[in-house]
Coordinates of C-alpha atoms in Angstrom, one line a residue:
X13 CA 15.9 6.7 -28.5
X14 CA 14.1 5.6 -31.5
X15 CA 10.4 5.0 -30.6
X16 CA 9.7 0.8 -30.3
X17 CA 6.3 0.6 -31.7
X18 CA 5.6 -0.6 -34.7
X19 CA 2.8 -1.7 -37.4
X20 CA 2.7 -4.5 -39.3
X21 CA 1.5 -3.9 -43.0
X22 CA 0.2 -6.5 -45.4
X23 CA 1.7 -6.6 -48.8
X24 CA 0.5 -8.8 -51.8
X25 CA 3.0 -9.9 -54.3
X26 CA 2.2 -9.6 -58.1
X27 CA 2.1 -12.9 -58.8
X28 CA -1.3 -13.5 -56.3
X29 CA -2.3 -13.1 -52.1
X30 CA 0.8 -14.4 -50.4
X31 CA 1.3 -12.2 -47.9
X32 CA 4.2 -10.7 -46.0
X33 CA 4.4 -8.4 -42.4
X34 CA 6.4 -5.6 -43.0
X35 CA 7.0 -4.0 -39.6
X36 CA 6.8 -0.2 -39.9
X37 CA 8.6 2.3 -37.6
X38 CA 6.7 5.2 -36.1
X39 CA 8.8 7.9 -36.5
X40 CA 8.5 10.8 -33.8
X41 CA 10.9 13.2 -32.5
X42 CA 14.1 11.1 -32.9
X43 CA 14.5 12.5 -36.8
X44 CA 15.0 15.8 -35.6
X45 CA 17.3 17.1 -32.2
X46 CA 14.9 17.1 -29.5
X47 CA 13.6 20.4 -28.3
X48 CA 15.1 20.2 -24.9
X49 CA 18.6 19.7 -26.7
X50 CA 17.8 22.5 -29.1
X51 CA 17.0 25.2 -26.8
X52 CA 20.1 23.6 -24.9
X53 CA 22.7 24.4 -27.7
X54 CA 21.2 27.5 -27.8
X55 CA 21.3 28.4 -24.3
X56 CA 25.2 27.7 -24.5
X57 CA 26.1 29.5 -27.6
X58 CA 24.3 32.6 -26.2
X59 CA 25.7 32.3 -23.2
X60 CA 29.1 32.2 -24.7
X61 CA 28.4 35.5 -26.9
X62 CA 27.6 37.2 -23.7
X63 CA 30.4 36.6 -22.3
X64 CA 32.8 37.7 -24.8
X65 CA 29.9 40.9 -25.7
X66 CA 28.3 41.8 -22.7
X67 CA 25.5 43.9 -24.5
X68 CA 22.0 43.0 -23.1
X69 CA 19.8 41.2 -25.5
X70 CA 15.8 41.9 -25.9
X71 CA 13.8 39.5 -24.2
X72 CA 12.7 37.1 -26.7
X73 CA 8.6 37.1 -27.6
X74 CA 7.0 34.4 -27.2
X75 CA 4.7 32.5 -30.1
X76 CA 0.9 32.9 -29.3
X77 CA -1.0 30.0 -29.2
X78 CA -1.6 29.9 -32.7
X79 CA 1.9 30.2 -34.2
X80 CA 2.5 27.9 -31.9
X81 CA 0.2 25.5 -33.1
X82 CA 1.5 26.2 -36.8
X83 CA 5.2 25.6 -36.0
X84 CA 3.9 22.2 -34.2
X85 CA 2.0 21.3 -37.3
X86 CA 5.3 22.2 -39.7
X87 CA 7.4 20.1 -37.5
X88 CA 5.0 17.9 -37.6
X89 CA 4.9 18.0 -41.6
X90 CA 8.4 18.2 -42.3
X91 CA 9.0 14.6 -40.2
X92 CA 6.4 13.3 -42.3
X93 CA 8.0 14.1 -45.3
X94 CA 11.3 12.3 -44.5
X95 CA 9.1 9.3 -43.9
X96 CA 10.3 6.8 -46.9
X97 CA 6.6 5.5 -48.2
X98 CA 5.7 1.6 -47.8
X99 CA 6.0 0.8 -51.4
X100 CA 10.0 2.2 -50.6
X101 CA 10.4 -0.1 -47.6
X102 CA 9.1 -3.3 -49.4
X103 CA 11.9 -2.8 -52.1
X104 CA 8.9 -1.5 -54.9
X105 CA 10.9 0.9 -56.3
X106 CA 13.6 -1.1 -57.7
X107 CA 11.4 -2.8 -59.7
X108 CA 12.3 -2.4 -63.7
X109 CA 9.8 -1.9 -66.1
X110 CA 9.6 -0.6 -70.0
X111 CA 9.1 2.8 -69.6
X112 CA 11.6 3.7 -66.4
X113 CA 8.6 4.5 -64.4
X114 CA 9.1 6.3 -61.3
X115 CA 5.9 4.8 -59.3
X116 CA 6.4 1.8 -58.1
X117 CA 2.5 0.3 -59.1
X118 CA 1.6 1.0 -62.6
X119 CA -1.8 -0.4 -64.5
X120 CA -3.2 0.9 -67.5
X121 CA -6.5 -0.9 -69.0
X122 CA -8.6 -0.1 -72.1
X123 CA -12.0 0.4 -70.1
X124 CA -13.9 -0.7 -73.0
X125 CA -12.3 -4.1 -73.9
X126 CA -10.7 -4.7 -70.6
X127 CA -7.6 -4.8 -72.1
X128 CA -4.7 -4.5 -70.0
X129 CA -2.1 -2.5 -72.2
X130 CA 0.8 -1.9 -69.1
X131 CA 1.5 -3.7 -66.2
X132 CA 3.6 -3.3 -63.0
X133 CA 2.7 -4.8 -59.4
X134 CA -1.3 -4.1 -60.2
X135 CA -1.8 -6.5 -57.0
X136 CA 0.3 -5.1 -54.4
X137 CA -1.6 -3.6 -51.7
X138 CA -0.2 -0.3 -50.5
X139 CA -1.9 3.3 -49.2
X140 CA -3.9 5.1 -51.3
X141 CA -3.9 8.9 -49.4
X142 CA -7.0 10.7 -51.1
X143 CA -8.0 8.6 -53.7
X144 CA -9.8 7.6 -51.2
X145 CA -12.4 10.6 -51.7
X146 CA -13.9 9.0 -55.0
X147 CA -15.2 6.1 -52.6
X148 CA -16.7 8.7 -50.0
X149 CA -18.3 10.7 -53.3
X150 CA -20.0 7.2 -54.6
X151 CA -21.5 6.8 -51.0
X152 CA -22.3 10.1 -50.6
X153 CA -24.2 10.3 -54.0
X154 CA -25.8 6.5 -54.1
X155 CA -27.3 7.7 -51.0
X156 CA -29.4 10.6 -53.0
X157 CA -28.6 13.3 -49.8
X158 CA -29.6 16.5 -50.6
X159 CA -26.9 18.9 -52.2
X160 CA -28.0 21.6 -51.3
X161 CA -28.1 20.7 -47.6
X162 CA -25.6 22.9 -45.4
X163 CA -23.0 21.4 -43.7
X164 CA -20.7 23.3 -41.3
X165 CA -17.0 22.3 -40.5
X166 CA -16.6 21.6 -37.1
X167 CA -13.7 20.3 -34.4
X168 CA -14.1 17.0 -35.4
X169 CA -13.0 17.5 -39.0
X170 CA -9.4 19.3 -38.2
X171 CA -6.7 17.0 -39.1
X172 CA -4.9 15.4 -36.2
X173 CA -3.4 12.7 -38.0
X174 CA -1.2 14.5 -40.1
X175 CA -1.4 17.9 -38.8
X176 CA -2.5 19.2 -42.2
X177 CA -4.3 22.6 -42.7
X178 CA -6.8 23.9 -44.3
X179 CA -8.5 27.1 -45.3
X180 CA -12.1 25.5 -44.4
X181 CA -11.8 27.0 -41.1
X182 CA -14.1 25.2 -37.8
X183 CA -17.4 26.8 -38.5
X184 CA -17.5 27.5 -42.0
X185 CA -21.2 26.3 -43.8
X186 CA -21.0 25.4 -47.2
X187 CA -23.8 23.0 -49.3
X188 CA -22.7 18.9 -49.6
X189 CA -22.5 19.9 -53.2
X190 CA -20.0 22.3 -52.1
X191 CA -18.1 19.9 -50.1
X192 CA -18.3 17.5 -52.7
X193 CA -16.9 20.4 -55.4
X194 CA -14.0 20.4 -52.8
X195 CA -13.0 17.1 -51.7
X196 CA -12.7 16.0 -55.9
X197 CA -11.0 18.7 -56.8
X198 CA -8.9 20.3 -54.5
X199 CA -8.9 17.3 -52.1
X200 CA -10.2 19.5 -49.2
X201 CA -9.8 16.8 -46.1
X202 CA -11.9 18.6 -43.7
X203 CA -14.4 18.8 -46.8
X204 CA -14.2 15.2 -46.7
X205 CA -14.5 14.2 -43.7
X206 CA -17.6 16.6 -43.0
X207 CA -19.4 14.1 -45.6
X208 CA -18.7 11.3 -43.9
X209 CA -19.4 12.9 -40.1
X210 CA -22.8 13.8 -41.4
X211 CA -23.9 11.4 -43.1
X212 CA -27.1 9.6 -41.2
X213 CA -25.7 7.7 -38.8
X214 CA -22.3 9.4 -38.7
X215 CA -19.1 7.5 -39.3
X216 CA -20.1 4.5 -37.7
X217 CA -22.3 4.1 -41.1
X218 CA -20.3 6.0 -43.3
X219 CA -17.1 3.8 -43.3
X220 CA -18.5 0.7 -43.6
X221 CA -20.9 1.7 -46.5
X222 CA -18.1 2.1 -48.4
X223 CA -16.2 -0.9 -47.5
X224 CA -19.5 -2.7 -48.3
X225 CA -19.5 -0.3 -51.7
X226 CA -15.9 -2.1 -52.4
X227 CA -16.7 -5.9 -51.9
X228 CA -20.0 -5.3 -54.2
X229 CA -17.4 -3.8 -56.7
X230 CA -14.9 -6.8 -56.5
X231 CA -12.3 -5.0 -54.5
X232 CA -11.5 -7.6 -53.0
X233 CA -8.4 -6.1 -51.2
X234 CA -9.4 -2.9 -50.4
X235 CA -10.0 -1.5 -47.1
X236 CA -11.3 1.7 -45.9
X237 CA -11.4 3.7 -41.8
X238 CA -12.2 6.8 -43.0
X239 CA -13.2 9.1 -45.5
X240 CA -10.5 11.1 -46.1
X241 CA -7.4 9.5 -47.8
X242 CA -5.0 10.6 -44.6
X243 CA -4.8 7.1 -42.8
X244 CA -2.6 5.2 -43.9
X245 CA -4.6 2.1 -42.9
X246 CA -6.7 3.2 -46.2
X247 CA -5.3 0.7 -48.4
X248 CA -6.0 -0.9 -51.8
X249 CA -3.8 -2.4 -55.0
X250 CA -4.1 -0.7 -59.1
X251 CA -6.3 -3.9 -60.0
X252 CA -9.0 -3.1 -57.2
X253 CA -8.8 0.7 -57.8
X254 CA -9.1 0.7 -61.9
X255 CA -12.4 -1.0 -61.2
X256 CA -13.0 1.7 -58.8
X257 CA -12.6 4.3 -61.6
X258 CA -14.7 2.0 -64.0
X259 CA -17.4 3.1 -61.9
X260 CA -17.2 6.5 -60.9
X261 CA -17.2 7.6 -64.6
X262 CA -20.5 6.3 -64.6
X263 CA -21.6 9.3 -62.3
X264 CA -21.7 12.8 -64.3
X265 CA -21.2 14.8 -61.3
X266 CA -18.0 12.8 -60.1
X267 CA -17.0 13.4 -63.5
X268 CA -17.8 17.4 -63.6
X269 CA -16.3 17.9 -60.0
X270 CA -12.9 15.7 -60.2
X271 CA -12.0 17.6 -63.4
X272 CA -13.2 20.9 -63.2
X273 CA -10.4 23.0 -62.9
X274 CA -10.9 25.7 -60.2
X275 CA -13.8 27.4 -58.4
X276 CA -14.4 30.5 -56.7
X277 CA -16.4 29.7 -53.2
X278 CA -17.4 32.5 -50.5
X279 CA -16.1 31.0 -48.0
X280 CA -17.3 33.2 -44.7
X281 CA -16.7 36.8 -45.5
X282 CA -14.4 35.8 -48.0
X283 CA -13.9 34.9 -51.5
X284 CA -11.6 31.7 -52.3
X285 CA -9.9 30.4 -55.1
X286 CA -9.7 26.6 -55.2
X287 CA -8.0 24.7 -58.2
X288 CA -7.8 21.6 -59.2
X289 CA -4.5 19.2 -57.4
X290 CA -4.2 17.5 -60.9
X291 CA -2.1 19.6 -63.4
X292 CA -3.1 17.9 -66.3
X293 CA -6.6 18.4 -66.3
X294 CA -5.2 22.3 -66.9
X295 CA -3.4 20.7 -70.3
X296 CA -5.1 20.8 -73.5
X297 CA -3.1 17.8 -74.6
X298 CA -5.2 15.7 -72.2
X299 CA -9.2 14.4 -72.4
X300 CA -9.9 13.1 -68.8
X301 CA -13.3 12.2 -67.8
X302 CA -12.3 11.8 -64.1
X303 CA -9.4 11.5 -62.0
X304 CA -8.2 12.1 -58.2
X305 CA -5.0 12.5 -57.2
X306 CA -3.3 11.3 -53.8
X307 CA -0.4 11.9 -51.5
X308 CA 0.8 10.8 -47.7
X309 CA 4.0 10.2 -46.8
X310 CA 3.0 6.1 -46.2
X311 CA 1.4 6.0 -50.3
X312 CA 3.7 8.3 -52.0
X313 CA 2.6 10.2 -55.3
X314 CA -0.8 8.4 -56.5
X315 CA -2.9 9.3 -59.2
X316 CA -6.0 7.6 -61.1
X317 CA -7.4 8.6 -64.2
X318 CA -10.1 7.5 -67.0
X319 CA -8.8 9.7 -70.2
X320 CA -9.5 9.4 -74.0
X321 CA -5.9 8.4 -75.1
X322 CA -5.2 7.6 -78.7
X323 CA -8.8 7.2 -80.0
X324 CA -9.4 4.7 -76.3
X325 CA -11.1 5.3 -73.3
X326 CA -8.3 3.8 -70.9
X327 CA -8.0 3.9 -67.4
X328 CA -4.9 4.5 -65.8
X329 CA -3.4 4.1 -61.9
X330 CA -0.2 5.1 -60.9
X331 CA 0.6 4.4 -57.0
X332 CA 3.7 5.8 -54.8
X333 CA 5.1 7.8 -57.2
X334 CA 8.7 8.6 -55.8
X335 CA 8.9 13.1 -56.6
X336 CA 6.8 15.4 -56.0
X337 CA 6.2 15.6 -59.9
X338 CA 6.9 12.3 -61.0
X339 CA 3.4 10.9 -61.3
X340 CA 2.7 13.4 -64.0
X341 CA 5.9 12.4 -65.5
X342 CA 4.7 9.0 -65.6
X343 CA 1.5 9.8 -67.4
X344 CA 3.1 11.5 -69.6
X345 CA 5.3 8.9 -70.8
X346 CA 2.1 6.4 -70.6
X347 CA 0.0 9.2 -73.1
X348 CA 3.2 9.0 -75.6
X349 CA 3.9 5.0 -75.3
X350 CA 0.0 4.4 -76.1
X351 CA -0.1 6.7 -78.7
X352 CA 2.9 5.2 -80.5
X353 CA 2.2 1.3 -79.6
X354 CA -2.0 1.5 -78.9
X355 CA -3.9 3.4 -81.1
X356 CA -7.0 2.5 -81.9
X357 CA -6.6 2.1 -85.7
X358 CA -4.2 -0.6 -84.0
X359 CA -2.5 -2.0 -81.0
X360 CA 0.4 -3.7 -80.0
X361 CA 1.4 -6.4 -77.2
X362 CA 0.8 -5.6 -73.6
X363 CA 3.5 -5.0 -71.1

């Protein structure tokens, strides 16, 4: 019944690169009653109201094409989201730290001194969902492509991984600098994933220019297949992704985009609202210079930030946050914990 194929993940243990396989179910239709018994069950219970009421029932309507692609993609969605992530499955989450943290990887460095102020499995290596789109913006931009150059959303950027959706419909043109706006801030996939597909050379370059962008940074266990965040085969640990953020700060424009807080984009005939994925780039409490949030079933609740905290300029990564709000949680007890133990008039012991 259950489906027998499975995927064996790596996982790094904090103390170095010892390695275990961790062998992944592929879960399909099995979580849910399959369609044939649904309509089934139906079938019978209406068949037993008809006897006892014989009144004739209107023929049921059936879903056009596109409801019937939606309800496919919910399904689709709604499976996913039962999915426990891989951080859950290799026993991360019962690991105790200071703060009660509710992700499962937790590193917080002063970018300035190198400092590392908190601590918690910085060298696992685990899914990073769409964190991933800072490495597709540092390709994009170290190549010096025009921004102003139109791109147009076609088939081959629709989502058929995940099923997600998207209100870049197949066909809409917007600039790279728009696409750019998008994929930072609002984590538009298809947005994404038209930076990569027209990029010269198509994906073929693409994806290994930015696992060749990785090795140059010293991630040394990072890994990339696409540009979007939404395969879970995307994978890196806090360590390698803190230096990630080290160097995106560096560009202005990665910093404007990933924080801005929401833009208004004619997208066809139409005006859009986008906003920004991050909440706390919306509080005044916070200074962040950049950040990008993340989320698949596989990574959990992921976030990355570089933020003036307490008079520093720290970086912060939180990976497979376990709620849908917990990751801002987190950083919120972070922001209070450094203010009271790492000022910069004067610090205390690292966790």
């Amino acid at each position: 019944f259950f489906s027998s194929r499975r995927r064996h993940t790596r996982f790094r243990n904090v103390t170095g690169v010892q390695t275990c396989a961790l062998p992944i179910c592929f879960y399909g239709p099995c979580l849910a009653a399959p369609a044939d018994d649904v309509g089934t069950a139906k079938g019978k219970s209406a068949t037993s109201e008809r006897s006892a009421n014989p009144v004739r029932s209107k023929p049921v309507k059936r879903a056009s094409k596109p409801q019937a692609k939606a309800l496919a993609n919910a399904r689709k969605a709604e499976l996913a989201s039962g999915r426990p992530s891989y951080g859950k499955l290799a026993g991360l989450h019962s690991s105790a730290d200071p703060l009660d943290l509710k992700s499962s990887v937790a590193l917080v460095v002063d970018q300035e001194t190198d400092q590392v102020l908190f601590s918690k499995n910085p060298s696992v290596v685990l899914p990073i969902a769409s964190i991933t789109k800072l490495m597709t913006a540092l390709v994009v931009l170290e190549a010096g492509l025009p921004l102003d150059e139109r791109l147009t959303i076609s088939q081959e950027d629709v989502d058929t991984e995940k099923g997600s959706g998207s209100r870049l419909r197949v066909g809409t043109t917007l600039s790279r600098g728009d696409m750019l706006n998008l994929a930072l801030m609002s984590s538009e996939n298809r947005a994404a994933h038209a930076l990569g597909r027209t990029f010269p050379g198509g994906m073929d370059a693409f994806v290994p220019l930015m696992n060749k962008k990785a090795q140059a940074l010293g991630m040394e266990h990072t890994t990339y297949v696409e540009p979007t965040g939404l395969s879970s085969r995307n994978q890196s640990t806090a360590n390698d992704l803190s230096l990630l953020v080290r160097e995106v700060s560096r560009h202005e424009l990665i910093r404007e985009l990933s924080t801005r807080q929401q833009a208004r984009m004619a997208v066809g005939p139409r005006q859009l609202e986008f906003r920004n994925t991050n909440a706390l780039v919306r509080n005044p409490a916070w200074d962040i210079g950049v950040q990008k949030t993340g989320y698949i079933s596989e990574a959990g609740r992921c976030v990355v930030m570089q933020a003036q905290l307490a008079g520093r300029k720290l970086i912060m990564v939180l990976l497979d946050s376990a709620g849908r709000y917990s990751r801002v949680a987190d950083a919120e007890r972070i922001r209070a914990w450094v203010a009271h133990n790492h000022s910069a008039q004067g610090s205390s012991a690292a966790l």
